[in-house]
Coordinates of C-alpha atoms in Angstrom, one line a residue:
Chain A
M1 CA -19.7 -46.2 -8.2
C2 CA -17.3 -49.1 -7.7
V3 CA -17.3 -50.1 -4.1
L4 CA -16.4 -53.1 -1.9
D5 CA -19.3 -55.5 -1.0
I6 CA -18.7 -57.6 2.1
I7 CA -21.0 -60.6 1.9
H8 CA -22.1 -62.9 4.7
I9 CA -24.4 -65.8 3.9
C10 CA -26.4 -66.7 7.0
E11 CA -28.9 -69.4 7.8
K12 CA -31.2 -66.7 8.9
Y13 CA -31.1 -62.9 9.4
P14 CA -29.3 -62.4 12.8
S15 CA -31.3 -61.1 15.7
E16 CA -30.1 -57.8 17.3
D17 CA -27.2 -58.2 19.8
T18 CA -26.2 -61.7 18.9
D19 CA -22.8 -63.0 17.9
K20 CA -23.0 -65.6 15.1
R21 CA -20.9 -67.4 12.6
S22 CA -22.1 -67.1 9.0
L23 CA -22.3 -70.1 6.6
S24 CA -19.8 -68.4 4.4
G25 CA -18.4 -65.0 3.6
H26 CA -16.6 -63.3 0.8
W27 CA -15.8 -60.0 -0.8
Q28 CA -16.7 -58.8 -4.2
R29 CA -16.8 -55.7 -6.3
G30 CA -20.1 -53.9 -6.0
G31 CA -21.8 -50.5 -6.6
N32 CA -24.7 -49.9 -8.9
A33 CA -22.9 -48.7 -12.0
S34 CA -20.1 -51.2 -11.5
N35 CA -22.7 -54.1 -11.3
V36 CA -24.5 -52.8 -14.3
C37 CA -21.2 -53.1 -16.2
T38 CA -20.7 -56.6 -15.0
V39 CA -24.1 -57.7 -16.3
L40 CA -23.8 -55.8 -19.6
Q41 CA -20.5 -57.6 -20.2
Q42 CA -22.0 -61.0 -19.4
L43 CA -24.9 -60.3 -21.8
G44 CA -22.3 -59.5 -24.5
A45 CA -22.0 -55.7 -24.7
E46 CA -18.8 -53.8 -24.7
C47 CA -18.9 -51.3 -21.9
E48 CA -17.0 -48.9 -19.8
F49 CA -17.2 -47.8 -16.1
L50 CA -16.5 -44.2 -15.3
G51 CA -16.2 -43.4 -11.6
M52 CA -13.7 -42.6 -8.9
L53 CA -11.3 -45.5 -8.2
S54 CA -8.9 -45.9 -5.3
T55 CA -5.2 -46.5 -5.5
A56 CA -5.1 -48.1 -2.0
A57 CA -3.3 -51.4 -2.2
A58 CA -6.1 -53.1 -0.4
F59 CA -8.5 -52.4 -3.3
K60 CA -6.4 -53.2 -6.3
F61 CA -8.6 -56.3 -6.8
L62 CA -11.6 -54.1 -7.6
Q63 CA -9.7 -52.7 -10.7
Q64 CA -8.3 -56.2 -11.5
D65 CA -11.8 -57.6 -11.5
C66 CA -12.9 -55.0 -14.0
T67 CA -10.0 -55.6 -16.3
E68 CA -10.4 -59.4 -16.2
R69 CA -14.0 -59.0 -17.2
N70 CA -13.1 -56.6 -20.0
I71 CA -14.9 -53.7 -18.5
H72 CA -13.1 -50.5 -19.6
I73 CA -11.8 -48.3 -16.7
E74 CA -9.1 -46.3 -18.5
N75 CA -10.9 -43.0 -18.1
C76 CA -11.5 -43.3 -14.4
P77 CA -9.9 -40.7 -12.1
M78 CA -8.0 -42.2 -9.1
C79 CA -7.7 -41.1 -5.4
E80 CA -5.9 -42.4 -2.4
E81 CA -8.9 -42.8 -0.1
N82 CA -10.3 -46.2 0.7
P83 CA -13.5 -46.8 -1.3
P84 CA -17.0 -46.9 0.3
F85 CA -18.0 -50.4 1.5
S86 CA -21.3 -52.2 2.0
T87 CA -22.1 -55.2 4.2
V88 CA -24.6 -57.5 2.6
I89 CA -26.4 -60.1 4.7
L90 CA -28.0 -62.9 2.6
A91 CA -30.4 -65.0 4.6
T92 CA -30.8 -68.5 3.1
N93 CA -34.2 -69.2 4.8
T94 CA -36.0 -66.2 3.4
G95 CA -33.9 -65.3 0.4
T96 CA -33.6 -61.7 1.6
R97 CA -30.6 -59.4 1.2
T98 CA -30.1 -56.7 3.8
I99 CA -27.6 -54.0 2.9
I100 CA -25.7 -51.5 5.1
H101 CA -23.6 -48.8 3.2
S102 CA -20.8 -46.8 4.6
N103 CA -19.2 -43.9 2.7
R104 CA -16.7 -41.7 4.5
G105 CA -16.5 -38.8 2.1
F106 CA -15.0 -40.7 -0.8
P107 CA -14.4 -38.1 -3.6
I108 CA -17.1 -37.9 -6.3
L109 CA -16.9 -38.0 -10.1
K110 CA -16.7 -34.4 -11.4
F111 CA -17.8 -32.9 -14.6
Q112 CA -14.1 -32.3 -15.5
H113 CA -13.5 -36.0 -15.4
F114 CA -16.4 -36.6 -17.7
Q115 CA -15.0 -34.1 -20.2
N116 CA -12.1 -36.4 -20.9
L117 CA -14.4 -38.8 -22.7
K118 CA -14.7 -38.8 -26.5
L119 CA -18.5 -38.9 -26.8
N120 CA -18.5 -40.3 -30.3
N121 CA -17.3 -43.6 -28.8
Y122 CA -20.6 -44.1 -27.0
K123 CA -24.1 -45.2 -27.9
W124 CA -25.7 -45.2 -24.5
I125 CA -24.6 -43.5 -21.2
H126 CA -26.2 -44.7 -18.0
F127 CA -26.0 -42.6 -14.8
E128 CA -26.5 -43.5 -11.2
G129 CA -28.8 -40.8 -9.7
R130 CA -26.4 -38.9 -7.4
N131 CA -24.4 -35.6 -7.2
V132 CA -27.0 -33.5 -9.1
T133 CA -24.7 -30.5 -9.8
E134 CA -21.9 -32.5 -11.5
T135 CA -24.1 -35.1 -13.2
S136 CA -26.5 -32.6 -14.7
Q137 CA -23.6 -30.8 -16.3
M138 CA -22.6 -34.2 -17.8
I139 CA -26.1 -34.8 -19.2
W140 CA -26.3 -31.3 -20.7
E141 CA -22.9 -31.9 -22.3
I142 CA -24.3 -35.0 -24.0
R143 CA -27.4 -33.1 -25.1
K144 CA -25.1 -30.4 -26.6
Y145 CA -23.1 -33.1 -28.4
R146 CA -26.3 -34.8 -29.7
K147 CA -27.4 -31.7 -31.4
Q148 CA -24.1 -31.4 -33.2
A149 CA -24.0 -35.1 -34.1
K150 CA -27.5 -34.8 -35.5
D151 CA -26.4 -31.9 -37.7
R152 CA -23.5 -34.0 -38.9
G153 CA -25.8 -37.0 -39.4
E154 CA -23.9 -39.0 -36.8
E155 CA -25.3 -41.5 -34.3
S156 CA -26.9 -40.2 -31.1
I157 CA -26.4 -41.2 -27.5
T158 CA -29.2 -42.4 -25.3
V159 CA -29.1 -41.2 -21.6
S160 CA -30.6 -43.3 -18.8
V161 CA -30.7 -42.3 -15.1
E162 CA -31.4 -44.7 -12.3
L163 CA -33.3 -43.3 -9.3
E164 CA -32.5 -45.4 -6.3
R165 CA -31.3 -43.0 -3.6
L166 CA -34.1 -41.5 -1.6
D167 CA -33.5 -37.9 -2.6
M168 CA -36.1 -35.6 -4.2
D169 CA -33.4 -33.5 -5.8
L170 CA -32.6 -36.3 -8.2
L171 CA -35.7 -35.6 -10.2
A172 CA -33.8 -32.7 -11.8
L173 CA -31.6 -35.4 -13.4
A174 CA -34.6 -37.6 -14.4
R175 CA -36.1 -34.6 -16.2
I176 CA -33.2 -34.3 -18.6
A177 CA -32.7 -38.0 -19.3
D178 CA -34.3 -40.1 -22.1
I179 CA -35.0 -43.1 -19.8
V180 CA -35.7 -43.1 -16.1
I181 CA -35.2 -46.3 -14.2
L182 CA -37.2 -45.8 -11.0
S183 CA -36.8 -48.1 -8.0
K184 CA -39.6 -49.4 -5.8
D185 CA -37.9 -47.8 -2.7
M186 CA -37.7 -44.4 -4.3
S187 CA -41.3 -44.7 -5.5
E188 CA -42.5 -45.5 -2.0
F189 CA -40.4 -42.6 -0.7
L190 CA -42.2 -40.3 -3.1
G191 CA -45.6 -41.6 -1.9
W192 CA -46.6 -44.1 -4.6
S193 CA -47.7 -47.6 -3.4
T194 CA -48.1 -49.4 -6.7
R195 CA -46.0 -49.6 -9.9
Y196 CA -48.9 -48.1 -11.8
E197 CA -49.1 -45.1 -9.4
A198 CA -45.3 -44.9 -9.6
V199 CA -44.9 -44.5 -13.3
Y200 CA -47.8 -42.1 -13.7
G201 CA -46.8 -40.2 -10.6
M202 CA -43.2 -39.8 -11.9
R203 CA -44.4 -38.7 -15.3
Q204 CA -46.5 -36.0 -13.7
S205 CA -43.6 -34.9 -11.5
L206 CA -41.3 -34.7 -14.5
Q207 CA -44.0 -32.8 -16.5
D208 CA -44.4 -30.3 -13.6
L209 CA -40.6 -29.8 -13.4
Q210 CA -40.5 -29.4 -17.2
D211 CA -43.2 -26.8 -17.1
A212 CA -41.4 -24.9 -14.4
A213 CA -38.1 -25.1 -16.1
K214 CA -39.1 -24.1 -19.6
E215 CA -38.8 -20.4 -19.0
I216 CA -35.4 -20.4 -17.4
D217 CA -33.7 -23.5 -18.8
E218 CA -33.0 -25.1 -22.1
K219 CA -36.2 -26.5 -23.7
I220 CA -36.5 -30.3 -23.7
E221 CA -38.8 -31.7 -26.4
T222 CA -39.9 -35.0 -24.8
I223 CA -40.7 -36.4 -21.4
P224 CA -38.6 -39.4 -20.6
S225 CA -39.8 -43.0 -20.7
I226 CA -40.1 -44.4 -17.2
V227 CA -39.3 -48.0 -16.3
C228 CA -40.1 -49.3 -12.8
P229 CA -39.0 -52.7 -11.4
W230 CA -41.2 -53.6 -8.5
G231 CA -39.5 -56.5 -6.7
S232 CA -41.3 -59.8 -6.5
E233 CA -44.4 -58.3 -8.1
G234 CA -42.8 -57.5 -11.4
C235 CA -42.4 -54.2 -13.2
A236 CA -44.1 -51.5 -15.2
Y237 CA -43.3 -48.9 -17.8
L238 CA -44.7 -45.7 -19.2
S239 CA -43.2 -44.7 -22.5
S240 CA -42.4 -41.2 -23.7
D241 CA -45.4 -41.5 -26.0
S242 CA -47.7 -42.5 -23.1
S243 CA -48.0 -46.2 -23.7
Y244 CA -48.3 -48.1 -20.4
G245 CA -47.5 -51.8 -19.8
S246 CA -46.6 -54.2 -17.0
F247 CA -45.1 -57.6 -16.5
L248 CA -45.4 -60.1 -13.6
A249 CA -42.1 -61.2 -12.1
I250 CA -40.8 -64.6 -13.3
P251 CA -42.0 -67.1 -10.6
A252 CA -38.9 -68.2 -8.6
T253 CA -39.2 -71.4 -6.5
T254 CA -35.9 -70.8 -4.7
V255 CA -34.3 -67.3 -4.5
V256 CA -30.6 -68.0 -4.3
D257 CA -29.1 -64.5 -4.5
S258 CA -31.2 -61.4 -4.9
L259 CA -28.2 -59.1 -4.5
G260 CA -27.9 -57.0 -7.6
A261 CA -31.3 -57.9 -9.1
G262 CA -32.1 -54.2 -9.6
D263 CA -28.8 -53.6 -11.4
T264 CA -29.4 -56.7 -13.5
F265 CA -32.8 -55.3 -14.5
A266 CA -31.2 -52.0 -15.5
A267 CA -28.5 -53.7 -17.5
G268 CA -31.0 -56.0 -19.2
F269 CA -33.1 -53.1 -20.3
I270 CA -30.1 -51.2 -21.6
F271 CA -28.9 -54.2 -23.5
A272 CA -32.3 -54.9 -25.1
Q273 CA -32.7 -51.3 -26.2
C274 CA -29.1 -50.5 -27.2
I275 CA -27.8 -53.8 -28.6
L276 CA -30.9 -55.8 -29.5
N277 CA -32.8 -52.8 -30.7
M278 CA -36.0 -54.0 -29.0
D279 CA -38.9 -51.6 -28.4
I280 CA -39.6 -50.5 -24.9
K281 CA -42.2 -53.1 -24.2
M282 CA -40.0 -56.0 -25.2
S283 CA -37.0 -54.4 -23.5
V284 CA -38.8 -54.3 -20.2
D285 CA -39.9 -57.9 -20.7
Y286 CA -36.3 -58.8 -21.4
A287 CA -35.1 -56.9 -18.3
N288 CA -37.7 -58.6 -16.2
Q289 CA -36.6 -62.0 -17.5
V290 CA -32.9 -61.5 -16.9
A291 CA -33.5 -60.3 -13.4
G292 CA -35.7 -63.3 -12.7
F293 CA -33.0 -65.6 -14.1
K294 CA -30.2 -63.8 -12.0
I295 CA -31.8 -64.4 -8.6
L296 CA -31.8 -68.2 -9.2
H297 CA -28.0 -68.1 -9.4
R298 CA -25.2 -66.9 -7.1
G299 CA -23.3 -63.9 -8.5
Y300 CA -23.4 -62.7 -12.1
D301 CA -21.5 -65.3 -14.0
M302 CA -24.4 -67.5 -15.0
I303 CA -26.1 -64.5 -16.8
K304 CA -24.1 -65.3 -19.9
K305 CA -26.3 -68.4 -20.2
F306 CA -29.6 -66.4 -20.1
Q307 CA -32.0 -66.9 -23.0
Y308 CA -34.9 -64.6 -23.7
R309 CA -38.3 -66.1 -24.5
K310 CA -40.7 -63.8 -26.3
T311 CA -43.9 -63.5 -24.3
Chain B
M1 CA -6.8 -64.5 16.6
C2 CA -6.1 -61.3 14.8
V3 CA -9.0 -60.6 12.3
L4 CA -10.6 -57.7 10.4
D5 CA -13.6 -56.1 12.1
I6 CA -15.8 -54.1 9.7
I7 CA -17.9 -51.7 11.8
H8 CA -21.1 -50.0 10.8
I9 CA -22.6 -47.5 13.3
C10 CA -26.3 -47.3 12.6
E11 CA -29.2 -45.3 14.1
K12 CA -31.0 -48.5 14.7
Y13 CA -30.4 -52.2 13.9
P14 CA -31.6 -52.6 10.3
S15 CA -34.7 -54.6 9.6
E16 CA -34.4 -57.6 7.4
D17 CA -34.4 -56.9 3.6
T18 CA -33.7 -53.2 3.8
D19 CA -31.0 -51.1 2.1
K20 CA -29.7 -48.4 4.5
R21 CA -26.9 -46.0 4.9
S22 CA -25.0 -46.2 8.2
L23 CA -24.1 -43.1 10.3
S24 CA -20.5 -44.0 9.8
G25 CA -18.3 -47.0 9.1
H26 CA -14.7 -48.0 9.6
W27 CA -12.4 -51.0 9.8
Q28 CA -10.2 -52.1 12.7
R29 CA -8.1 -54.9 14.0
G30 CA -10.2 -57.3 16.0
G31 CA -10.3 -60.9 17.3
N32 CA -10.4 -61.9 21.0
A33 CA -6.7 -62.4 21.7
S34 CA -5.8 -59.4 19.6
N35 CA -8.2 -57.2 21.5
V36 CA -7.0 -58.6 24.9
C37 CA -3.5 -57.5 23.9
T38 CA -4.8 -54.0 22.9
V39 CA -6.3 -53.5 26.4
L40 CA -3.4 -55.0 28.3
Q41 CA -1.1 -52.6 26.5
Q42 CA -3.4 -49.6 27.3
L43 CA -3.5 -50.6 31.0
G44 CA 0.3 -50.7 30.9
A45 CA 1.4 -54.3 30.5
E46 CA 4.0 -55.5 28.1
C47 CA 2.4 -58.2 26.0
E48 CA 2.7 -60.4 22.9
F49 CA 0.2 -61.8 20.5
L50 CA 0.8 -65.2 19.1
G51 CA -1.5 -66.3 16.2
M52 CA -1.5 -66.8 12.5
L53 CA -1.0 -63.5 10.5
S54 CA -1.6 -62.9 6.8
T55 CA 1.0 -61.6 4.3
A56 CA -1.8 -60.3 2.0
A57 CA -1.2 -56.6 1.2
A58 CA -4.7 -55.7 2.1
F59 CA -4.1 -56.6 5.7
K60 CA -0.7 -55.1 6.4
F61 CA -2.5 -52.6 8.5
L62 CA -3.4 -55.3 11.1
Q63 CA 0.3 -55.9 11.8
Q64 CA 1.1 -52.2 11.6
D65 CA -1.5 -51.5 14.2
C66 CA 0.1 -54.1 16.6
T67 CA 3.5 -52.7 16.0
E68 CA 2.4 -49.1 16.6
R69 CA 0.8 -50.1 19.9
N70 CA 3.9 -52.0 21.0
I71 CA 2.2 -55.4 20.9
H72 CA 4.9 -58.0 20.1
I73 CA 4.1 -60.1 17.1
E74 CA 7.6 -61.3 16.2
N75 CA 6.8 -65.0 16.9
C76 CA 3.7 -65.1 14.7
P77 CA 3.7 -67.5 11.8
M78 CA 2.5 -66.0 8.5
C79 CA 0.4 -67.3 5.6
E80 CA -0.9 -66.0 2.3
E81 CA -4.6 -66.4 2.9
N82 CA -6.9 -63.4 3.7
P83 CA -7.7 -63.3 7.4
P84 CA -11.1 -64.0 8.8
F85 CA -13.4 -61.0 9.0
S86 CA -16.4 -60.0 11.1
T87 CA -19.1 -57.4 10.5
V88 CA -20.1 -55.5 13.6
I89 CA -23.3 -53.5 13.6
L90 CA -23.5 -51.0 16.5
A91 CA -27.0 -49.6 17.0
T92 CA -26.9 -46.1 18.7
N93 CA -30.5 -46.2 19.9
T94 CA -30.1 -49.4 21.9
G95 CA -26.3 -49.7 22.5
T96 CA -26.3 -53.2 21.1
R97 CA -23.5 -54.8 19.0
T98 CA -24.5 -57.5 16.6
I99 CA -21.6 -59.6 15.2
I100 CA -21.4 -61.9 12.1
H101 CA -18.1 -63.8 11.7
S102 CA -16.8 -65.3 8.5
N103 CA -13.8 -67.6 8.4
R104 CA -13.0 -69.4 5.2
G105 CA -10.5 -72.0 6.4
F106 CA -7.8 -69.6 7.7
P107 CA -4.8 -71.8 8.9
I108 CA -4.7 -72.3 12.7
L109 CA -1.9 -71.8 15.1
K110 CA -0.1 -75.2 15.6
F111 CA 1.9 -76.6 18.5
Q112 CA 5.1 -76.3 16.4
H113 CA 4.6 -72.5 16.2
F114 CA 4.2 -72.3 20.0
Q115 CA 7.4 -74.3 20.5
N116 CA 9.4 -71.4 19.1
L117 CA 8.6 -69.4 22.3
K118 CA 11.2 -69.1 25.1
L119 CA 8.8 -69.8 28.0
N120 CA 11.1 -68.1 30.6
N121 CA 10.0 -64.8 29.0
Y122 CA 6.4 -65.1 30.1
K123 CA 4.6 -64.7 33.4
W124 CA 1.0 -65.3 32.0
I125 CA -0.2 -67.0 28.9
H126 CA -3.9 -66.5 27.9
F127 CA -5.5 -68.8 25.4
E128 CA -8.7 -68.4 23.3
G129 CA -10.6 -71.6 23.7
R130 CA -10.3 -73.2 20.2
N131 CA -8.4 -75.9 18.3
V132 CA -8.4 -78.3 21.3
T133 CA -5.7 -80.7 19.9
E134 CA -3.1 -78.1 19.3
T135 CA -3.9 -75.8 22.2
S136 CA -3.9 -78.7 24.8
Q137 CA -0.4 -79.6 23.7
M138 CA 0.7 -76.0 24.3
I139 CA -0.8 -76.0 27.8
W140 CA 0.8 -79.3 28.7
E141 CA 4.1 -77.9 27.4
I142 CA 3.7 -75.0 29.9
R143 CA 2.9 -77.4 32.7
K144 CA 6.0 -79.4 31.9
Y145 CA 8.1 -76.2 31.9
R146 CA 6.5 -75.0 35.2
K147 CA 7.7 -78.2 37.0
Q148 CA 11.2 -77.7 35.8
A149 CA 11.1 -74.0 36.7
K150 CA 9.8 -74.8 40.2
D151 CA 12.7 -77.2 40.7
R152 CA 15.1 -74.5 39.6
G153 CA 13.3 -71.9 41.9
E154 CA 12.3 -69.8 38.9
E155 CA 9.1 -67.9 38.3
S156 CA 6.0 -69.8 37.1
I157 CA 3.6 -69.1 34.3
T158 CA -0.2 -68.7 34.9
V159 CA -2.5 -70.2 32.2
S160 CA -5.9 -68.7 31.5
V161 CA -8.4 -70.0 28.9
E162 CA -11.4 -68.1 27.6
L163 CA -14.5 -70.1 26.8
E164 CA -16.6 -68.1 24.3
R165 CA -17.2 -70.4 21.4
L166 CA -20.2 -72.7 21.8
D167 CA -18.3 -76.0 21.8
M168 CA -18.4 -78.7 24.6
D169 CA -15.0 -80.0 23.6
L170 CA -13.4 -76.8 24.9
L171 CA -13.9 -78.0 28.5
A172 CA -10.9 -80.3 27.9
L173 CA -8.8 -77.0 27.7
A174 CA -10.5 -75.5 30.7
R175 CA -9.6 -78.5 32.8
I176 CA -5.9 -78.0 32.4
A177 CA -5.9 -74.2 32.9
D178 CA -5.4 -72.2 36.1
I179 CA -8.1 -69.7 35.3
V180 CA -11.2 -70.2 33.2
I181 CA -13.0 -67.1 31.8
L182 CA -16.4 -68.3 31.0
S183 CA -18.7 -66.3 28.8
K184 CA -22.5 -65.8 29.4
D185 CA -23.2 -67.2 25.9
M186 CA -21.2 -70.4 26.6
S187 CA -22.9 -70.7 30.0
E188 CA -26.3 -70.5 28.5
F189 CA -25.3 -73.0 25.8
L190 CA -24.3 -75.4 28.6
G191 CA -27.7 -74.9 30.3
W192 CA -26.9 -72.4 33.1
S193 CA -29.2 -69.4 33.3
T194 CA -27.5 -67.4 36.1
R195 CA -23.9 -66.5 36.8
Y196 CA -24.2 -68.4 40.1
E197 CA -25.3 -71.6 38.3
A198 CA -22.6 -71.0 35.7
V199 CA -19.6 -70.9 38.0
Y200 CA -20.8 -73.8 40.1
G201 CA -21.9 -75.8 37.1
M202 CA -18.6 -75.3 35.4
R203 CA -16.7 -76.3 38.5
Q204 CA -18.7 -79.5 38.7
S205 CA -18.1 -80.2 35.0
L206 CA -14.4 -79.7 35.4
Q207 CA -14.3 -81.9 38.5
D208 CA -16.1 -84.7 36.6
L209 CA -13.6 -84.4 33.7
Q210 CA -10.8 -84.4 36.2
D211 CA -12.1 -87.6 37.9
A212 CA -12.5 -89.3 34.5
A213 CA -9.1 -88.2 33.3
K214 CA -7.0 -89.1 36.4
E215 CA -6.4 -92.7 35.4
I216 CA -5.3 -92.1 31.9
D217 CA -3.8 -88.6 31.9
E218 CA -1.4 -86.6 33.9
K219 CA -2.7 -85.7 37.3
I220 CA -3.7 -82.1 38.0
E221 CA -3.6 -81.0 41.6
T222 CA -6.1 -78.2 41.6
I223 CA -9.4 -77.3 39.9
P224 CA -9.2 -74.0 38.1
S225 CA -10.6 -70.7 39.3
I226 CA -13.7 -69.7 37.3
V227 CA -14.5 -66.1 36.4
C228 CA -17.8 -65.3 34.6
P229 CA -18.8 -61.9 33.2
W230 CA -22.6 -61.7 32.8
G231 CA -23.2 -58.7 30.6
S232 CA -25.3 -55.9 32.0
E233 CA -25.9 -57.9 35.2
G234 CA -22.3 -58.0 36.4
C235 CA -20.0 -61.0 37.0
A236 CA -19.2 -63.8 39.4
Y237 CA -16.3 -66.0 40.3
L238 CA -15.6 -69.2 42.1
S239 CA -12.0 -69.6 43.1
S240 CA -9.9 -72.7 43.1
D241 CA -10.3 -72.9 46.9
S242 CA -14.1 -72.6 46.6
S243 CA -14.7 -69.0 47.6
Y244 CA -17.6 -67.5 45.6
G245 CA -18.3 -63.8 45.0
S246 CA -20.1 -61.5 42.6
F247 CA -20.2 -57.9 41.5
L248 CA -23.0 -55.8 39.9
A249 CA -22.1 -54.2 36.6
I250 CA -21.1 -50.5 36.8
P251 CA -24.3 -48.5 36.0
A252 CA -23.9 -47.0 32.5
T253 CA -26.3 -44.2 31.6
T254 CA -25.2 -44.3 27.9
V255 CA -23.6 -47.3 26.3
V256 CA -21.4 -45.9 23.6
D257 CA -19.6 -49.0 22.4
S258 CA -20.0 -52.4 23.8
L259 CA -17.8 -54.1 21.2
G260 CA -14.9 -55.8 23.0
A261 CA -16.4 -55.4 26.5
G262 CA -15.8 -59.1 27.1
D263 CA -12.1 -58.9 25.9
T264 CA -11.7 -55.8 28.1
F265 CA -12.9 -57.8 31.1
A266 CA -10.5 -60.6 30.4
A267 CA -7.6 -58.2 30.0
G268 CA -8.5 -56.3 33.1
F269 CA -8.6 -59.5 35.1
I270 CA -5.2 -60.7 33.8
F271 CA -3.7 -57.3 34.5
A272 CA -5.0 -57.1 38.0
Q273 CA -3.7 -60.6 38.8
C274 CA -0.4 -60.6 36.9
I275 CA 0.8 -57.0 37.2
L276 CA -1.1 -55.6 40.2
N277 CA -0.8 -58.9 42.2
M278 CA -4.4 -58.5 43.3
D279 CA -6.3 -61.5 44.8
I280 CA -9.1 -63.0 42.8
K281 CA -11.9 -61.0 44.4
M282 CA -10.2 -57.7 43.8
S283 CA -9.1 -58.8 40.3
V284 CA -12.7 -59.6 39.3
D285 CA -13.8 -56.2 40.7
Y286 CA -11.0 -54.5 38.7
A287 CA -12.0 -56.4 35.5
N288 CA -15.7 -55.4 36.0
Q289 CA -14.8 -51.8 36.5
V290 CA -12.5 -51.6 33.4
A291 CA -15.3 -53.2 31.3
G292 CA -17.8 -50.8 32.7
F293 CA -15.5 -47.9 31.8
K294 CA -14.8 -49.2 28.3
I295 CA -18.4 -49.3 27.1
L296 CA -18.7 -45.5 27.9
H297 CA -16.0 -44.8 25.2
R298 CA -15.6 -45.6 21.6
G299 CA -12.7 -48.1 20.9
Y300 CA -10.0 -48.9 23.4
D301 CA -7.8 -45.7 23.6
M302 CA -9.5 -44.2 26.6
I303 CA -8.7 -47.3 28.7
K304 CA -5.3 -45.8 29.6
K305 CA -7.2 -43.2 31.7
F306 CA -9.1 -45.9 33.7
Q307 CA -8.7 -45.6 37.5
Y308 CA -9.7 -48.4 39.8
R309 CA -11.7 -47.6 42.9
K310 CA -11.6 -50.1 45.6
T311 CA -15.1 -51.3 46.5

């Protein structure tokens, strides 16, 4: 989604029932998919955002910011409603980011909007895990296209799904993706307390879903690769062919801005796989390093200076 | 001021470093003086807001809301900057309101803007305690006008000043007002831990300032009346002629929305004094009752149904 982030930078996280002035405050474009595009573009990929946008005058700057950053938005449907918004409180003493989302029934992206895309223009399509009914139709459409492309000897499309919202139903989307990016919050919600438990637990859940679906649904040949960023402890992955690996987080002396670190990880992984053609292990290492670099800088603009060091 | 309030209603106040969805969220016009106008208008007074407004398209609704509510804004200067904004987190389990303000150098109201007013149109002028240099010139201008009006046998203007910002320098404005509305936060900042201590402490401070100023500044005949709302414990006052009184807060079984309770108190007091011609004791009782009524209802619209019961 493409939403409004209202950011307050405070000396410390405010106690309940107080009335305080922040050190500074500003607004910026936010939303997971929208942030992933920002980072991909900084890293050097050409990319497109597809999601509902608002025609409300107050929010023209969201679209302007995409256009100025060369993020394609020409296929986005538009509506008159105000977009969802989030307040983000960054505490300078602890480096934490506390987020409160509000969404008052903003229209969702429908399968019909997705059908306007010419799929042969894309190498990778990344989905936020939400709106299972619509999104699963989109992924099945890509799977159908891939079969035909394969027959024609054309390039394929990789599908990744990010699981961040705490919603069990989203596993139905993960099952039909190639890559699952699983958040720590969602892992804990599903009962897994380490990154190791998380990737193996998710693999088992997807295998179970697969087994249950086989009879009634289209057969899927492989189980997705699972990638799992785990905050300040690092990240882990379990590939489609069962190789497991993990990386420690890059040590950060001063966390300047942890907002969007997860989106930066996702974008880093996609960039490493899709543009740099790295294998999964190296791609996770790359993602981990970009995210570690990002939190040392305010916003996303410094990411273009990121340099990967092979571990 | 007239600012943007971004409101999130949450089940409970979010813990630091979490990422949560609110029960609902919306935007509304806020700012102390702007809220005082809303309440005065609901109670039935004709009133005007004077403060810097923004021409930015995103904030047209702030002006529209004033106009729809018949709050005069025709004397307001305009600028191109985005207005200050505040995030307000209302917790439904505790009834608290936590506020974070951000102001990125929005231009202030200057004495020259105030000089455009025709003072014979006003019976009462209420000031937010801020920008001492500019605001004190405005109050002295009113004092000058009052002398001339008295000579001509015309009606006078009462001046009230609200002390909410934690800034010692604002006492210079309080000294030259007729009524000082002193917040609990400011009282505690000045070292007073009860409403009784607060009103007597403030009187002494103003007397000291008066004594120090007499030689170099224009003489002021009377010490202002001091009115002090004290949250859930009620309020107190100490009149110009030294009569002290206090009221308990109206018992509230369920606090629905405590945002703007202080502004409602101030508006109630002004309305009781200026429109209902009540004495100070009854006016404080009236203010206390309106504020107690307000927190039982979301927003300000129900205030028009408020009915005062003589204690």
